[in-house]
PDB file of C-alpha atoms in Angstrom:
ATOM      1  CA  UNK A1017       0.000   0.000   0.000  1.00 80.00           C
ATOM      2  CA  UNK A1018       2.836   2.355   1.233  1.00 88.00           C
ATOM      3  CA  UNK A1019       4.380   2.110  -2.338  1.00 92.00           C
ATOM      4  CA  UNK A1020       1.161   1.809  -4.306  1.00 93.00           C
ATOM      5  CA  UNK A1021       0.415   5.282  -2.953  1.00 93.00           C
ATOM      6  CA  UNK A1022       3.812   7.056  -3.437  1.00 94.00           C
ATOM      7  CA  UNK A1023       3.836   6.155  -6.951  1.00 94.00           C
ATOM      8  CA  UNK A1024       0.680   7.520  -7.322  1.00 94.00           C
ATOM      9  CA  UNK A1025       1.095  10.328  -5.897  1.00 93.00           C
ATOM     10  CA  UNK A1026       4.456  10.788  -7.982  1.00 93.00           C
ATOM     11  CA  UNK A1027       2.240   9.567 -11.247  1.00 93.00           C
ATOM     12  CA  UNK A1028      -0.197  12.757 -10.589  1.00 92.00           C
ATOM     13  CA  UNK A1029       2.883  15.347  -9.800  1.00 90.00           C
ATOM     14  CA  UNK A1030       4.428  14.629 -13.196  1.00 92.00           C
ATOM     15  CA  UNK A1031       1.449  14.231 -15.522  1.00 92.00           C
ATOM     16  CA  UNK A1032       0.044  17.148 -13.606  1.00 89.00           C
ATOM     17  CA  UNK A1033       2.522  18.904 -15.448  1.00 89.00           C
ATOM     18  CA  UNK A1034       5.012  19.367 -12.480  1.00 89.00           C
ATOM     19  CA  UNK A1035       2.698  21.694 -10.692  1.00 88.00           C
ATOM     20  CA  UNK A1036       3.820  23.987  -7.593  1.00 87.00           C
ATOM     21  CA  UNK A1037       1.253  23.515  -5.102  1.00 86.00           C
ATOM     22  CA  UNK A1038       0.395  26.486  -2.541  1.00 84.00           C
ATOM     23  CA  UNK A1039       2.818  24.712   0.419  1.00 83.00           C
ATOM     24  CA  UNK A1040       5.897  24.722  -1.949  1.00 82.00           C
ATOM     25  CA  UNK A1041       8.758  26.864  -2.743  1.00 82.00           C
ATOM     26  CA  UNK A1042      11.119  24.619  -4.381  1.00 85.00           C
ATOM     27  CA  UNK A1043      11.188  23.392  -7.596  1.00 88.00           C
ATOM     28  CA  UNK A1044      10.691  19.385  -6.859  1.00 90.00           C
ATOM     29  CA  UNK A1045       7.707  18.758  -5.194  1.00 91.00           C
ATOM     30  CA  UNK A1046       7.738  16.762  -1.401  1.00 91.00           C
ATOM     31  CA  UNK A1047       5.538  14.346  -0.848  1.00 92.00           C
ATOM     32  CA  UNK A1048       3.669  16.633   1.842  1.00 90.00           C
ATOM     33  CA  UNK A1049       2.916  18.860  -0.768  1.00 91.00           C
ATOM     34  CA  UNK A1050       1.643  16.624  -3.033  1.00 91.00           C
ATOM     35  CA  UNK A1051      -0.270  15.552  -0.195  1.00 89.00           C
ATOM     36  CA  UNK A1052      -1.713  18.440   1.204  1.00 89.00           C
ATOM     37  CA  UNK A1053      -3.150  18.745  -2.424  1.00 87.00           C
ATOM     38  CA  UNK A1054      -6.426  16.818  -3.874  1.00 87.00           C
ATOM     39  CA  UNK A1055      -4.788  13.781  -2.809  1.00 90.00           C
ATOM     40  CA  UNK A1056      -4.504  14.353   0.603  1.00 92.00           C
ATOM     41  CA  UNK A1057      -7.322  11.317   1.211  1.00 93.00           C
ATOM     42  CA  UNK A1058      -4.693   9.181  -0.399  1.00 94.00           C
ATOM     43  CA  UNK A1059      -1.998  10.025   1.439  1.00 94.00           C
ATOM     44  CA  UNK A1060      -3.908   9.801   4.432  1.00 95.00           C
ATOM     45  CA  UNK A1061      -5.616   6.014   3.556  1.00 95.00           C
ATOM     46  CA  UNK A1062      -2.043   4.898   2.681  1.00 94.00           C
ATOM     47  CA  UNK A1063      -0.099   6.639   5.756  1.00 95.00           C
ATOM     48  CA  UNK A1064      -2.714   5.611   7.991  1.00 95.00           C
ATOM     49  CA  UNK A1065      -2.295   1.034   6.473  1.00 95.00           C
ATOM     50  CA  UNK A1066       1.451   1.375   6.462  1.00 95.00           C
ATOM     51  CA  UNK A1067       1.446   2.760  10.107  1.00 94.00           C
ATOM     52  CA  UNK A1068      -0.842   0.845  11.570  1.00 95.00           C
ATOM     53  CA  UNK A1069       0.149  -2.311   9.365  1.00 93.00           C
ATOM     54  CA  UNK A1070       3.864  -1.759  10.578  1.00 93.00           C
ATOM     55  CA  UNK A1071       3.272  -1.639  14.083  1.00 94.00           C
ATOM     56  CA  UNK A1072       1.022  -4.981  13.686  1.00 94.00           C
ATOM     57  CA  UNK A1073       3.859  -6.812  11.619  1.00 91.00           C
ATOM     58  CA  UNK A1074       6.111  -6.484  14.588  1.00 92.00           C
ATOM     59  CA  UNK A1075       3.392  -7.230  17.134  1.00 92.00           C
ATOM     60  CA  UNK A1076       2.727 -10.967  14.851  1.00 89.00           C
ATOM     61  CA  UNK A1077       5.796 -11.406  14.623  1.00 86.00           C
ATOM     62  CA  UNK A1078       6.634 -11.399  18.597  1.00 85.00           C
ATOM     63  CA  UNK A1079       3.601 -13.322  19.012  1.00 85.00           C
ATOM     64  CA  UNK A1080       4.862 -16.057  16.418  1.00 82.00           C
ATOM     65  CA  UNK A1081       8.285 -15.798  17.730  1.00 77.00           C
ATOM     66  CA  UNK A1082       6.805 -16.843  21.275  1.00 71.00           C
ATOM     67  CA  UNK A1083       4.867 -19.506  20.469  1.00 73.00           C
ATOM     68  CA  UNK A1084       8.143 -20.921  18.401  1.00 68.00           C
ATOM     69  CA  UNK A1085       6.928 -20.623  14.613  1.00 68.00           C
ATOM     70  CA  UNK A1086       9.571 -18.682  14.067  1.00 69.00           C
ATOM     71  CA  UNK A1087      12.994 -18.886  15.752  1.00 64.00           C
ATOM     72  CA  UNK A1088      12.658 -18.176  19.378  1.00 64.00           C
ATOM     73  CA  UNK A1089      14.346 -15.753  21.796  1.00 62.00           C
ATOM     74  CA  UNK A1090      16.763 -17.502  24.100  1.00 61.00           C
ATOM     75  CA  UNK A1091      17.403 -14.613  26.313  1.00 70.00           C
ATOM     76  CA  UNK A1092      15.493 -11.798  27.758  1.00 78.00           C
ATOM     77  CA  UNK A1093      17.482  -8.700  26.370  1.00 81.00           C
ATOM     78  CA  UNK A1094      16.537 -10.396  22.672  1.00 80.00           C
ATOM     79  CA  UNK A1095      12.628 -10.709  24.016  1.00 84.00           C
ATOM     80  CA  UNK A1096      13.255  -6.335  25.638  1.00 89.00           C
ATOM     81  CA  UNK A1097      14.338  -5.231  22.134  1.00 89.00           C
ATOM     82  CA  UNK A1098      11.871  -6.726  20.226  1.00 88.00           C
ATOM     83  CA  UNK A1099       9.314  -4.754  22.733  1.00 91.00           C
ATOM     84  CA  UNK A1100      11.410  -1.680  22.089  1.00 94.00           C
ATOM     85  CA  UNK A1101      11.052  -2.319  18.551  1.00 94.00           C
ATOM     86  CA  UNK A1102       7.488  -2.414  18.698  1.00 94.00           C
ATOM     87  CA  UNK A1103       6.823   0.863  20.663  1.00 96.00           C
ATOM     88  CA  UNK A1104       9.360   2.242  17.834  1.00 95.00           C
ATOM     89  CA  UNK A1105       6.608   1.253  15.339  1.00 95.00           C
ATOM     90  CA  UNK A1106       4.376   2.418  17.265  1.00 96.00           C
ATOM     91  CA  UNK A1107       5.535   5.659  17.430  1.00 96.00           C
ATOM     92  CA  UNK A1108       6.984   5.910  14.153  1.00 95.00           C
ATOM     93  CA  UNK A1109       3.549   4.762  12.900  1.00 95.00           C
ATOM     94  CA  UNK A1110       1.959   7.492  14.803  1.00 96.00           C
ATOM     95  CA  UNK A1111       3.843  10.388  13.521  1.00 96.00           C
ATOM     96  CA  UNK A1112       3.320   8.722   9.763  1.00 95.00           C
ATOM     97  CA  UNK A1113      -0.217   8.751  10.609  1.00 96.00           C
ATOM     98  CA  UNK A1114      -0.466  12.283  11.991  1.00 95.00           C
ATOM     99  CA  UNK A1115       1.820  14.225   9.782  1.00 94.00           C
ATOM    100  CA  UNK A1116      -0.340  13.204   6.911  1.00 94.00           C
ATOM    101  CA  UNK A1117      -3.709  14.696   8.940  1.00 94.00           C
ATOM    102  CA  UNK A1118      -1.810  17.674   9.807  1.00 94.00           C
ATOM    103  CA  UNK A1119      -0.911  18.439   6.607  1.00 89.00           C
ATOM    104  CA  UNK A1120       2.033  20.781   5.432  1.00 88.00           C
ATOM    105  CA  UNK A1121       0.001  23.059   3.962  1.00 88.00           C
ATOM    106  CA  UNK A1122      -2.199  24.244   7.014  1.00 90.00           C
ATOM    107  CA  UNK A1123       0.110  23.168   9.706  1.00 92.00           C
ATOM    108  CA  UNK A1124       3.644  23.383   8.600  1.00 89.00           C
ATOM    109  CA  UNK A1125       4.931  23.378  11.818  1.00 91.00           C
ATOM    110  CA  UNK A1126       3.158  20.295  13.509  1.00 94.00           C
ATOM    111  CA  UNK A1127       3.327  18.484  10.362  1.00 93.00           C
ATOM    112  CA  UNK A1128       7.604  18.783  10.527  1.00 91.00           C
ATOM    113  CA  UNK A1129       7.385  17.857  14.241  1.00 94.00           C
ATOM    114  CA  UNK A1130       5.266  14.551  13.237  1.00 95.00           C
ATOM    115  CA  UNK A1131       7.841  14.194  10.413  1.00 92.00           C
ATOM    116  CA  UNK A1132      10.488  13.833  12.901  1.00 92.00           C
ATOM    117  CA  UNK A1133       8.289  12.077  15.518  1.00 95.00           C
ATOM    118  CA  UNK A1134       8.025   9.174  12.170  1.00 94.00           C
ATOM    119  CA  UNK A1135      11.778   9.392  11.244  1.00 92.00           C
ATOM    120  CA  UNK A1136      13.073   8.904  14.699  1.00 93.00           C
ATOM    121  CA  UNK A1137      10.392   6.222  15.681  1.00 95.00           C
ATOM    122  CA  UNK A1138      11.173   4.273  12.603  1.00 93.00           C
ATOM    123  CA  UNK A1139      14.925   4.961  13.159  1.00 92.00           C
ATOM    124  CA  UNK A1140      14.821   3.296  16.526  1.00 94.00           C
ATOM    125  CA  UNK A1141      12.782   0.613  15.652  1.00 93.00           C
ATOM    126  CA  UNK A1142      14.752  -0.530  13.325  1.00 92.00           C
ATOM    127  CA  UNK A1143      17.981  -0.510  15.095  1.00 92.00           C
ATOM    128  CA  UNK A1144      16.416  -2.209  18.689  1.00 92.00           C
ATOM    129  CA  UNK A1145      14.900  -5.185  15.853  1.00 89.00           C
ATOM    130  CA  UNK A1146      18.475  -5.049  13.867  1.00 88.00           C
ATOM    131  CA  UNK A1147      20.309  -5.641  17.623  1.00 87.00           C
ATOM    132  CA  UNK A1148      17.447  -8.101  18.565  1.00 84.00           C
ATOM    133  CA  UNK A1149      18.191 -10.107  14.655  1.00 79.00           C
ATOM    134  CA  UNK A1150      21.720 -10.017  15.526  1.00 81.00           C
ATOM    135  CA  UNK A1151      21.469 -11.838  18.684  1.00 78.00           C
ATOM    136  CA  UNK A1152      19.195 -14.286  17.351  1.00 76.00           C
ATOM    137  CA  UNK A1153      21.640 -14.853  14.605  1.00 71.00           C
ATOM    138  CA  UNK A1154      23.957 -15.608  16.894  1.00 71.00           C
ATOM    139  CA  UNK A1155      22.479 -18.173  18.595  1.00 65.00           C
ATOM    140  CA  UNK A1156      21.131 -19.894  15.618  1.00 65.00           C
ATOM    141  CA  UNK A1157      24.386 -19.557  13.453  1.00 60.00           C
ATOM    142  CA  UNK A1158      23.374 -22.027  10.569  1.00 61.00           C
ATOM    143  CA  UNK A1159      20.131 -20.752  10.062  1.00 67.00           C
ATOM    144  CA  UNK A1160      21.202 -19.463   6.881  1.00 75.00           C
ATOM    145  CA  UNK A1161      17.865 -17.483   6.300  1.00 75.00           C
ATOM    146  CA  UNK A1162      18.017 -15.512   9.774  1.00 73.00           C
ATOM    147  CA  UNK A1163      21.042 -14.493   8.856  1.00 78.00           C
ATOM    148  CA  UNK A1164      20.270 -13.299   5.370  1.00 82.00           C
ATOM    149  CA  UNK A1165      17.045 -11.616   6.668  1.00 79.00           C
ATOM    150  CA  UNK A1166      19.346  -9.647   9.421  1.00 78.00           C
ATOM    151  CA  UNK A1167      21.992  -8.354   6.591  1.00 86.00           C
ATOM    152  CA  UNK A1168      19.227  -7.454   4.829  1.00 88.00           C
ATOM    153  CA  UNK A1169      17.463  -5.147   7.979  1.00 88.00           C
ATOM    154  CA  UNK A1170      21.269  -4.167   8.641  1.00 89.00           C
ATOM    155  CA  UNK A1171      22.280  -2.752   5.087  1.00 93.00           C
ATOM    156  CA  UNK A1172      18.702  -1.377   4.289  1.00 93.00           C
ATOM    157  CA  UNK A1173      18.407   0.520   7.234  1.00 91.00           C
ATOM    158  CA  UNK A1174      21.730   2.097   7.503  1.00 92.00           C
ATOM    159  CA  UNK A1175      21.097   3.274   4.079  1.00 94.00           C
ATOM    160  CA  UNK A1176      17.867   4.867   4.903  1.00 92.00           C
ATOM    161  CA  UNK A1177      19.040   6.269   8.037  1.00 90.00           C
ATOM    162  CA  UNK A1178      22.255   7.641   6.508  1.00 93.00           C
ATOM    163  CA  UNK A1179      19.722   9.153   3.730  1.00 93.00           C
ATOM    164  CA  UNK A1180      17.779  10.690   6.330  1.00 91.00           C
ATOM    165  CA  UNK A1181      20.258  12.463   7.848  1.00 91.00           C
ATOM    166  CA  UNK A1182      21.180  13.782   4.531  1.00 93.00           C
ATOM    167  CA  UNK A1183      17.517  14.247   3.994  1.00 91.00           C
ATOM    168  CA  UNK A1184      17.540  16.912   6.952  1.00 88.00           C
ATOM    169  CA  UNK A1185      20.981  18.779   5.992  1.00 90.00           C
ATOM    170  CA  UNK A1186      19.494  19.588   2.562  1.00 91.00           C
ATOM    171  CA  UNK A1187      15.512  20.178   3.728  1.00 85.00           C
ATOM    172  CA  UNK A1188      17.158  23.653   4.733  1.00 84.00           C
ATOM    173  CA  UNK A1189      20.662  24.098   2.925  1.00 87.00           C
ATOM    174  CA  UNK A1190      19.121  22.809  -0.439  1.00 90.00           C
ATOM    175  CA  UNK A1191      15.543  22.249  -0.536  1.00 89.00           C
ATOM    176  CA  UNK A1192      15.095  20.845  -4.311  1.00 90.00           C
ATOM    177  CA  UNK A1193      17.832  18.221  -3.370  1.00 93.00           C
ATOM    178  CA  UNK A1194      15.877  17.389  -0.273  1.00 90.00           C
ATOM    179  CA  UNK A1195      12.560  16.989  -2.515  1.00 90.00           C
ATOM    180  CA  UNK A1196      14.664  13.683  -4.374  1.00 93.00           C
ATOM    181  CA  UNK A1197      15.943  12.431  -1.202  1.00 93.00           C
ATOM    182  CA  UNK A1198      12.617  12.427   0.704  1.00 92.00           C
ATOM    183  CA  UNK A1199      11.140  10.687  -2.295  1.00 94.00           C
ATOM    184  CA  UNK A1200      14.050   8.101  -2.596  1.00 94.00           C
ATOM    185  CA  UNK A1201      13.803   7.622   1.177  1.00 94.00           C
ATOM    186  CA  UNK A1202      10.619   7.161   0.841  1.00 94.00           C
ATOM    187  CA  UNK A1203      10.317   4.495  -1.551  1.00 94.00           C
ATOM    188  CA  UNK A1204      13.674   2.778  -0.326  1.00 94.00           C
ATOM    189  CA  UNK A1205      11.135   2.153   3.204  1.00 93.00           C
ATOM    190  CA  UNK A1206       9.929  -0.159   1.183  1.00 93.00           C
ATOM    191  CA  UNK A1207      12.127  -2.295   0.960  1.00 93.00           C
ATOM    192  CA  UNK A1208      12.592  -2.632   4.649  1.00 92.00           C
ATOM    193  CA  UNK A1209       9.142  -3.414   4.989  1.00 91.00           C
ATOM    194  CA  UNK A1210       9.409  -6.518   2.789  1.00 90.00           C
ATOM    195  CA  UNK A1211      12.392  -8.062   5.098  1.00 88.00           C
ATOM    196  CA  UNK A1212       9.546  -8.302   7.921  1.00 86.00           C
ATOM    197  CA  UNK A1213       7.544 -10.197   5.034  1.00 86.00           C
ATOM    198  CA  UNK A1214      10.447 -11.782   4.728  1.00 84.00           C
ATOM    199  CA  UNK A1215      10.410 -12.920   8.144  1.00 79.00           C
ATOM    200  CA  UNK A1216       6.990 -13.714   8.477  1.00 78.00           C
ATOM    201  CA  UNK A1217       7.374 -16.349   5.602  1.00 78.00           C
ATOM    202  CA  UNK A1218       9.720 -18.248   7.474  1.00 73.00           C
ATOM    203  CA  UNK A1219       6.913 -19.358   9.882  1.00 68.00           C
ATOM    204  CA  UNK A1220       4.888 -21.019   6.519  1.00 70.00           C
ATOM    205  CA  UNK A1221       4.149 -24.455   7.610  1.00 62.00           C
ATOM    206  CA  UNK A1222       5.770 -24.414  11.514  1.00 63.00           C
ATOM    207  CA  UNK A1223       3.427 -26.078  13.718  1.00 60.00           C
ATOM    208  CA  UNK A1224       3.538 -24.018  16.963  1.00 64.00           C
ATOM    209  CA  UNK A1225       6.005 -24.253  19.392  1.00 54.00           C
ATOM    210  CA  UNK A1226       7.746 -26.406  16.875  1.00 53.00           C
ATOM    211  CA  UNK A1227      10.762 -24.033  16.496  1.00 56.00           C
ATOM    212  CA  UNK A1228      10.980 -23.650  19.918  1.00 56.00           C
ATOM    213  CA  UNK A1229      10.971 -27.195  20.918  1.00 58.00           C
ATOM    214  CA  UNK A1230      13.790 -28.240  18.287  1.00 56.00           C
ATOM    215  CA  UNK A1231      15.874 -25.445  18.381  1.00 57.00           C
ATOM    216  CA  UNK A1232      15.454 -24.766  22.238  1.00 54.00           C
ATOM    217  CA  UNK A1233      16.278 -27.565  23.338  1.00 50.00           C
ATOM    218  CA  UNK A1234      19.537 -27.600  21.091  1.00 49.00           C
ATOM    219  CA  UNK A1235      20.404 -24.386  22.670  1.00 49.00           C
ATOM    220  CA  UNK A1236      19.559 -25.574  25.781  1.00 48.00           C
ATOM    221  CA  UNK A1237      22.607 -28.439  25.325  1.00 47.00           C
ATOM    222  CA  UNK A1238      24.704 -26.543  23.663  1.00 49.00           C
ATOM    223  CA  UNK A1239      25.215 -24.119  26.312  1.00 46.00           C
ATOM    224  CA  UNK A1240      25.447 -26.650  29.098  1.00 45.00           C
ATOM    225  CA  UNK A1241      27.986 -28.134  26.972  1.00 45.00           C
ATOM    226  CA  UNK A1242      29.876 -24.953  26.899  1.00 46.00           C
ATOM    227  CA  UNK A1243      29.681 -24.635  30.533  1.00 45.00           C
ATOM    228  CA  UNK A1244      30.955 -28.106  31.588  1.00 45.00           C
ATOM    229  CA  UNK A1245      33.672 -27.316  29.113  1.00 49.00           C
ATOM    230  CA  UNK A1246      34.434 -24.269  30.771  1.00 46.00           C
ATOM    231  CA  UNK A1247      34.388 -25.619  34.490  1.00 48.00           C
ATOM    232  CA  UNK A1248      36.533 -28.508  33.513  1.00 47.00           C
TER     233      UNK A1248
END
């Protein structure tokens, strides 16, 4: 939905002729402006399913984590980021969600404080479920597709973050430059929302607790191993 609306949006911007809407000085349109325009209901349908669909991704996929259809947490700090990741969402999704209702045109101010509110959620939540991947990765070290599906989180979101802080440099310094980076940004979140489809794939035909129970108790013997070694 998230990139079925951007391109949309972008569609109308350029066969509209490139028009400069009443919230924009520059030359390249940002997505705010576009919409704050006719297609604000757009924006606001398709800010409001990516936040809220976001935030529920990383709630199903604690939920399937626990009951061990997909690889479970062994420790608690894995289990406390993956909560912080969620209220990252959460937040991120809220500021989505909001700066597209207070829209740029009637409430630049609010809108650019929900803009941040997003950008910093998101940030955040990506980086607590990057640390909690990481772990988990650890742990399971030949489960080749946990592994692939944490580089993946890892390289996208250090490119969007890095992007973003670009992103903020040129919203003042060089405003047309921001335009493209907000709209590359923009679509690049994309991406990062397929690794968590990604992820939920994984749990395609796991009986419950069926991770859990095979790869548990593996862990389980594996680290008593490592103890006895340790002690003797």
């Amino acid at each position: 939905m998230w990139f079925c609306t951007l391109l949309a949006m972008l569609i109308v911007w350029l066969a509209s002729g490139r028009p400069r809407y009443p919230s924009q000085d520059q030359r390249i349109a940002y997505i705010s402006d576009v919409g704050a325009s006719n297609l604000k209901p757009l924006f606001v349908t398709g800010c409001a399913i990516t936040g809220v669909g976001f935030t529920l991704t990383l709630i199903v996929e604690r939920i399937l984590r626990h009951h061990g259809r997909l690889m479970p947490n062994m420790r608690r700090r894995e289990r406390v980021f993956s909560i912080l990741a969620i209220l990252g969402a959460l937040i991120g999704g809220a500021g989505l969600i909001l700066l597209s209702v207070f829209d740029t045109k009637r409430f630049p101010s609010v809108h650019r404080i929900f803009l941040l509110v997003f950008i910093v959620g998101v940030a955040l939540s990506a980086i607590f479920s990057i640390v909690e991947y990481r772990w988990i990765s650890k742990d399971f070290s030949n489960f080749q597709r946990l592994k692939i599906a944490y580089i993946a989180k890892g390289i996208i979101a250090s490119i969007l973050i890095a992007l973003a802080i670009v992103f903020a440099v040129t919203l003042f310094q060089a405003p047309n430059v921001g335009g493209i980076f907000e709209w590359i940004i923009a679509f690049g979140f994309t991406f990062y929302l397929l690794t968590f489809w990604y992820d939920l794939r994984m749990s395609k035909n796991v009986e419950k607790g069926e991770l859990k129970q095979l790869y548990g108790h593996h862990h389980h013997h594996r680290q008593q191993h490592s103890q006895m070694r340790e002690i003797a």
